[in-house]
Coordinates of C-alpha atoms in Angstrom, one line a residue:
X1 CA 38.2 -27.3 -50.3
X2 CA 34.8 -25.9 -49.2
X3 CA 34.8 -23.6 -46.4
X4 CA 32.5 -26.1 -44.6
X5 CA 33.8 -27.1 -40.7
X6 CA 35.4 -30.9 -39.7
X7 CA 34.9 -31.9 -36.1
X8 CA 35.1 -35.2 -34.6
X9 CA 34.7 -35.0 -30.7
X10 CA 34.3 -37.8 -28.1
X11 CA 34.9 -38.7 -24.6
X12 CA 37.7 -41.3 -24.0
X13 CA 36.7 -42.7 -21.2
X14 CA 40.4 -41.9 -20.0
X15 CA 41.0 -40.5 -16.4
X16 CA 41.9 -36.9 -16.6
X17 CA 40.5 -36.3 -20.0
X18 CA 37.1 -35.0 -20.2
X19 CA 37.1 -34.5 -24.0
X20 CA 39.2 -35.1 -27.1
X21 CA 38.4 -32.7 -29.8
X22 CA 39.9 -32.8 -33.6
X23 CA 38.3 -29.8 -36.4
X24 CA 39.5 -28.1 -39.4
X25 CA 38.2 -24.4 -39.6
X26 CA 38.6 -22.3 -42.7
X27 CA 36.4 -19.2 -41.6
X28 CA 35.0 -20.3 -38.1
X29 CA 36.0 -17.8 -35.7
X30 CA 35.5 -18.3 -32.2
X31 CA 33.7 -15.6 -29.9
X32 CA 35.1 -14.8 -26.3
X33 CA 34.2 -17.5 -24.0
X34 CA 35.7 -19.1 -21.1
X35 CA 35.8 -23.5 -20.0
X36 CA 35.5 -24.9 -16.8
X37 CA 38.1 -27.3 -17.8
X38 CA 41.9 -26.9 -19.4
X39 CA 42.3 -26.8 -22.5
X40 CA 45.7 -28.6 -24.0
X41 CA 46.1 -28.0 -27.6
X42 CA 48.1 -28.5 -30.5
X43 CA 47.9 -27.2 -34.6
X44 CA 48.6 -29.9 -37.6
X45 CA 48.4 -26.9 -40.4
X46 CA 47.8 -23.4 -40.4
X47 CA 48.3 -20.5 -38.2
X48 CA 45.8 -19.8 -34.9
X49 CA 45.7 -16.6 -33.3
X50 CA 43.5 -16.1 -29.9
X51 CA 43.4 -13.1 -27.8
X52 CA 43.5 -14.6 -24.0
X53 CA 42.9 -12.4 -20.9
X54 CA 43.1 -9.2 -23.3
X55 CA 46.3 -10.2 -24.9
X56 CA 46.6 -11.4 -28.5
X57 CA 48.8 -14.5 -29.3
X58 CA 49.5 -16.5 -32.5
X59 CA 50.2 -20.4 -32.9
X60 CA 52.0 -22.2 -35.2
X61 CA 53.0 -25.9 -35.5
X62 CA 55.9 -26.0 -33.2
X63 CA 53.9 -24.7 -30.2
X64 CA 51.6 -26.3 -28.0
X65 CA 48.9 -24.5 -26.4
X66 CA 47.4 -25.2 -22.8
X67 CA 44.9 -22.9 -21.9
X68 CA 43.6 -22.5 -18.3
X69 CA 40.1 -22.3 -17.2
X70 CA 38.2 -19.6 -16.4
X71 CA 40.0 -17.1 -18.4
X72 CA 38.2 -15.8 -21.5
X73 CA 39.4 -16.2 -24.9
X74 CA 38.3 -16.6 -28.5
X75 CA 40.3 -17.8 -31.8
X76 CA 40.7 -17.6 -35.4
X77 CA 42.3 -18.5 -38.5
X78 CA 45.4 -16.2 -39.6
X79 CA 46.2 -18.3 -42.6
X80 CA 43.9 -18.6 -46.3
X81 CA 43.4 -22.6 -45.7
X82 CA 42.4 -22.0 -42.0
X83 CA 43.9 -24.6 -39.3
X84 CA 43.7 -28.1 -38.4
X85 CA 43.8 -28.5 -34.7
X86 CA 43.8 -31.6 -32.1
X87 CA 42.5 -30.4 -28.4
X88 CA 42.2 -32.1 -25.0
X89 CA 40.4 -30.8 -22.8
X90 CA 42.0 -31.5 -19.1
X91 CA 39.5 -31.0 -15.7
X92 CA 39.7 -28.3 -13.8
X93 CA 41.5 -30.5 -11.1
X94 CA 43.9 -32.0 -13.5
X95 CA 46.4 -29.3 -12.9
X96 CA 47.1 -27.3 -9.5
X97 CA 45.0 -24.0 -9.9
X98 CA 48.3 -22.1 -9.1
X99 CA 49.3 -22.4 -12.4
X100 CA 46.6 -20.8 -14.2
X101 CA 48.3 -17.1 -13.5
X102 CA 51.3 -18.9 -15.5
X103 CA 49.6 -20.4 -17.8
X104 CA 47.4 -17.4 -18.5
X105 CA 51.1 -15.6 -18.3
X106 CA 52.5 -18.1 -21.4
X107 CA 50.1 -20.0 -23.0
X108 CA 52.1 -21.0 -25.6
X109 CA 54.5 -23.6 -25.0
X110 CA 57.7 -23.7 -27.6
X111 CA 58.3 -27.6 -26.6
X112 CA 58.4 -30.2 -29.4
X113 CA 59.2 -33.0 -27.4
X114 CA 56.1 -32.2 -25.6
X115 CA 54.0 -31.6 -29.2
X116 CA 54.9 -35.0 -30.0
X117 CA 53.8 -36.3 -26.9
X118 CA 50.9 -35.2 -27.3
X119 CA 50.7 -36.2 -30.8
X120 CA 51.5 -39.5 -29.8
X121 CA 48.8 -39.8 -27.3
X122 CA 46.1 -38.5 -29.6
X123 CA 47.0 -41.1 -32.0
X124 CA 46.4 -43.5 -29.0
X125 CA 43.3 -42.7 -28.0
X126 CA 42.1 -43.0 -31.4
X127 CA 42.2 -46.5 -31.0
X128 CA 39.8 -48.1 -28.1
X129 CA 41.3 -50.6 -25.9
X130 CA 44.5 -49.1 -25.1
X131 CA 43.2 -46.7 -21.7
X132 CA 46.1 -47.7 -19.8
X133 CA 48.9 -46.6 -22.7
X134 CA 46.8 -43.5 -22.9
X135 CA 46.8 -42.7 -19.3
X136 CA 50.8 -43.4 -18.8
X137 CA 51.6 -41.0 -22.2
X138 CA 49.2 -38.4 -20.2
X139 CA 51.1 -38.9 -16.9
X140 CA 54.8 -37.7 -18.6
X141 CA 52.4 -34.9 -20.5
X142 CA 51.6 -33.8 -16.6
X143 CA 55.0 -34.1 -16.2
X144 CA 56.2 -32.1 -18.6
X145 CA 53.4 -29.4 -18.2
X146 CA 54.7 -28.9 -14.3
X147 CA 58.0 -28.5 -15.6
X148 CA 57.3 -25.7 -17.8
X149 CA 54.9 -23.6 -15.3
X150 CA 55.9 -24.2 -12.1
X151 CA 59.3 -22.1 -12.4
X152 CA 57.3 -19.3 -13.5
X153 CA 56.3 -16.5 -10.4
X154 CA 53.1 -17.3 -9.5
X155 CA 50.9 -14.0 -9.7
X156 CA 48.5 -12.7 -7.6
X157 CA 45.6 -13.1 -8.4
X158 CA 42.7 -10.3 -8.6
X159 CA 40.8 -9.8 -4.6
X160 CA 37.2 -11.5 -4.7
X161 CA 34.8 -8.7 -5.9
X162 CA 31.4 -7.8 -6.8
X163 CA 31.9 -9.7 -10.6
X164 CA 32.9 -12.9 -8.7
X165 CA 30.1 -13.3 -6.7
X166 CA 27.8 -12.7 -9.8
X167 CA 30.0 -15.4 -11.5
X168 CA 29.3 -17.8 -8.5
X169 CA 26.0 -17.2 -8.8
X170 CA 25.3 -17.6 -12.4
X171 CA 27.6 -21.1 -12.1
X172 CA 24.8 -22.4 -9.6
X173 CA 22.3 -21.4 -11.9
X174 CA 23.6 -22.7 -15.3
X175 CA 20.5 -24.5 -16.0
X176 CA 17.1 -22.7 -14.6
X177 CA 19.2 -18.8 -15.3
X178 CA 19.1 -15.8 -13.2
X179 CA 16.9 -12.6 -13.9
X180 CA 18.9 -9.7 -13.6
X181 CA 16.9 -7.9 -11.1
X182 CA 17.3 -11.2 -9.2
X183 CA 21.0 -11.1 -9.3
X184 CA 20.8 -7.3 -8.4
X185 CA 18.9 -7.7 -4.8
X186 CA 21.1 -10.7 -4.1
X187 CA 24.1 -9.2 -4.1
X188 CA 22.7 -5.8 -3.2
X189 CA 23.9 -3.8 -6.4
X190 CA 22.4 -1.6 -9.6
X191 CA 22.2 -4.3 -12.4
X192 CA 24.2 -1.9 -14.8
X193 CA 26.7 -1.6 -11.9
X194 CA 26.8 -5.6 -11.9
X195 CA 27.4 -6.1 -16.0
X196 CA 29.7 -3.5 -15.9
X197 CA 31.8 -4.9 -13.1
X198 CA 31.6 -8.4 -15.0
X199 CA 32.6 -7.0 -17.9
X200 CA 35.6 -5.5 -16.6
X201 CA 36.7 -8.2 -14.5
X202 CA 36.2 -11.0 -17.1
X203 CA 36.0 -9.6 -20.5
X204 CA 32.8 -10.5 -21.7
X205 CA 28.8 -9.7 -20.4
X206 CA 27.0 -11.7 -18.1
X207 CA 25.1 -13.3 -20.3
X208 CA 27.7 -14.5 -22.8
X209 CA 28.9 -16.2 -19.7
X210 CA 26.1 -18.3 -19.5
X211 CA 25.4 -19.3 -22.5
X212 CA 29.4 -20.4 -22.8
X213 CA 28.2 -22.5 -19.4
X214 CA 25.3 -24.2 -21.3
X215 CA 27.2 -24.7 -24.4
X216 CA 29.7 -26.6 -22.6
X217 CA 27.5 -28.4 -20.2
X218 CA 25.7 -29.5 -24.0
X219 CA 29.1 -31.2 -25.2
X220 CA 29.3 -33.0 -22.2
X221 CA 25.7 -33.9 -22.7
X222 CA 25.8 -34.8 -26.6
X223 CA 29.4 -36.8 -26.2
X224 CA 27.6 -39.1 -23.1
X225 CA 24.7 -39.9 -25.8
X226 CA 21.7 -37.7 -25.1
X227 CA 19.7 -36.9 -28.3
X228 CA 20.4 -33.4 -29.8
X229 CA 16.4 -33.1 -29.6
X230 CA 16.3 -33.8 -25.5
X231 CA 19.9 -31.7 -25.0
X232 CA 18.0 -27.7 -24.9
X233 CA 16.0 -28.2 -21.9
X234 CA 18.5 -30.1 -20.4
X235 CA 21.1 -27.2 -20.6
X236 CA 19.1 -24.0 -20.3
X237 CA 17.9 -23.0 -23.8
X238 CA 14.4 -22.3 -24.7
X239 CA 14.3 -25.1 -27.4
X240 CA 16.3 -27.1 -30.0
X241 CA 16.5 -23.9 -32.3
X242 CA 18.1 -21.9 -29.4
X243 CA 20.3 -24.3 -28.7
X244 CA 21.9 -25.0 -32.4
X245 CA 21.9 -21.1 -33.2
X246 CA 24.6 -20.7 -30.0
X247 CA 25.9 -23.8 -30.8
X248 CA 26.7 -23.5 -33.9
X249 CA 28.3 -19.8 -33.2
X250 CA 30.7 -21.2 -30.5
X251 CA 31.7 -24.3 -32.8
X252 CA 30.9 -23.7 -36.3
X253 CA 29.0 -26.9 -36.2
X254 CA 25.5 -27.9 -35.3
X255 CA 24.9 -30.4 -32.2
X256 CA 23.4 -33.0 -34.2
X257 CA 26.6 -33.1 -36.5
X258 CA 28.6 -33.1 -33.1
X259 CA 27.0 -35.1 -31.8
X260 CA 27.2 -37.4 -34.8
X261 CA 31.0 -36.8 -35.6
X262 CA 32.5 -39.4 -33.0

């Protein structure tokens, strides 16, 4: 076994499924990040462990992870061989955004009915040509889902501050950027004052943020069938080499072999 990463990644062209994701990582760790979508994950070997919203929490078969968006997390292996891991990745809209508290709450889901399901439903979409079998096994996954979270108390979440409105403003600027000074007349603040209050209220700088925005917004690029050479400018980075060093940090794979592996 080399210690070399296995994705495969494509888009199903299945309503409510922006992504399916399959990898094997042996040293791969992920850094803090956040998604703009759900993430809905389960492990075929090996042990995960993730620290979400400041709290640590280990995976093991039995489980099924969902993940909400927004919140940051990382990942990495806790086990010799690594893990083996099959992910969907839900939009934002596919769930009712009162269950992220909940979700952020429990993120791991003791439910093998439900890991089967899912199982079941990756193995489906494996196969093109059978969209409407995958989109009624996804329906009962819903289902299910909204039975596990929606008898939890739903939290309260944090008032709008200072860190929010930077957020907002960096998410309409994923693309072309945002000079700090900028961002500080804007929202009338010090620009230390404006990482710090980021920091704090999301768990990782500013500018991590960003380039977690263009990495994603790069997947969605590479999956639909842009070129890895045309996919930098397109996304924010300076060029192709910018691009595949963050790239490759967040996913332990290049674009082009991402890009490739569908």
């Amino acid at each position: 076994m080399t210690g070399e990463s296995e994705i495969t990644a494509w888009s199903p062209g299945v309503p409510g499924i922006s992504e399916v994701f399959h990898a094997h990582f042996v040293r791969h760790a992920y850094p803090v990040h956040t998604h703009t979508v759900w993430t809905l994950l389960i492990l075929d070997d090996g042990v995960l462990q993730y620290d979400l919203d400041r709290h640590e929490h280990g995976t093991l078969r039995s489980q099924v992870v969902l993940l909400p968006p927004h919140v940051p997390h990382n990942g990495r292996t806790a086990a010799p061989h690594g893990f083996r891991k099959r992910v969907l990745y839900l939009p934002e809209d596919a769930l009712d955004a009162r269950l992220i508290g909940p979700a952020t709450d429990q993120p791991n889901l003791r439910d093998p009915k439900l890991a089967n399901r899912i199982s079941r439903l990756h193995d489906t979409l494996a196969a093109p040509g059978d969209e409407f079998e995958a989109q009624s096994r996804l329906a009962f996954i819903f289902e299910r889902l909204g039975t596990h979270l929606r008898h939890d108390v739903i939290r309260r979440e944090p008032d709008r501050g200072l860190a929010d409105d930077l957020r907002d403003l960096l998410d309409s600027r994923v693309v072309a950027g945002l000079p700090l000074d900028e961002a500080g007349r804007l929202l009338h603040a010090d620009p230390t004052h404006l990482i710090r209050a980021f920091t704090r209220r999301f768990s990782l700088p500013p500018h991590l943020y960003l380039t977690g925005r263009r990495v994603e917004l790069a997947r969605r690029l590479l999956l639909a069938g842009v070129p890895a050479a045309a996919v930098a400018p397109e996304v924010g980075f300076y060029d192709q080499s910018h691009l595949t060093r963050h790239f490759t940090r967040m996913l332990g794979v290049s674009p082009a072999r991402f890009a490739g592996r569908r």
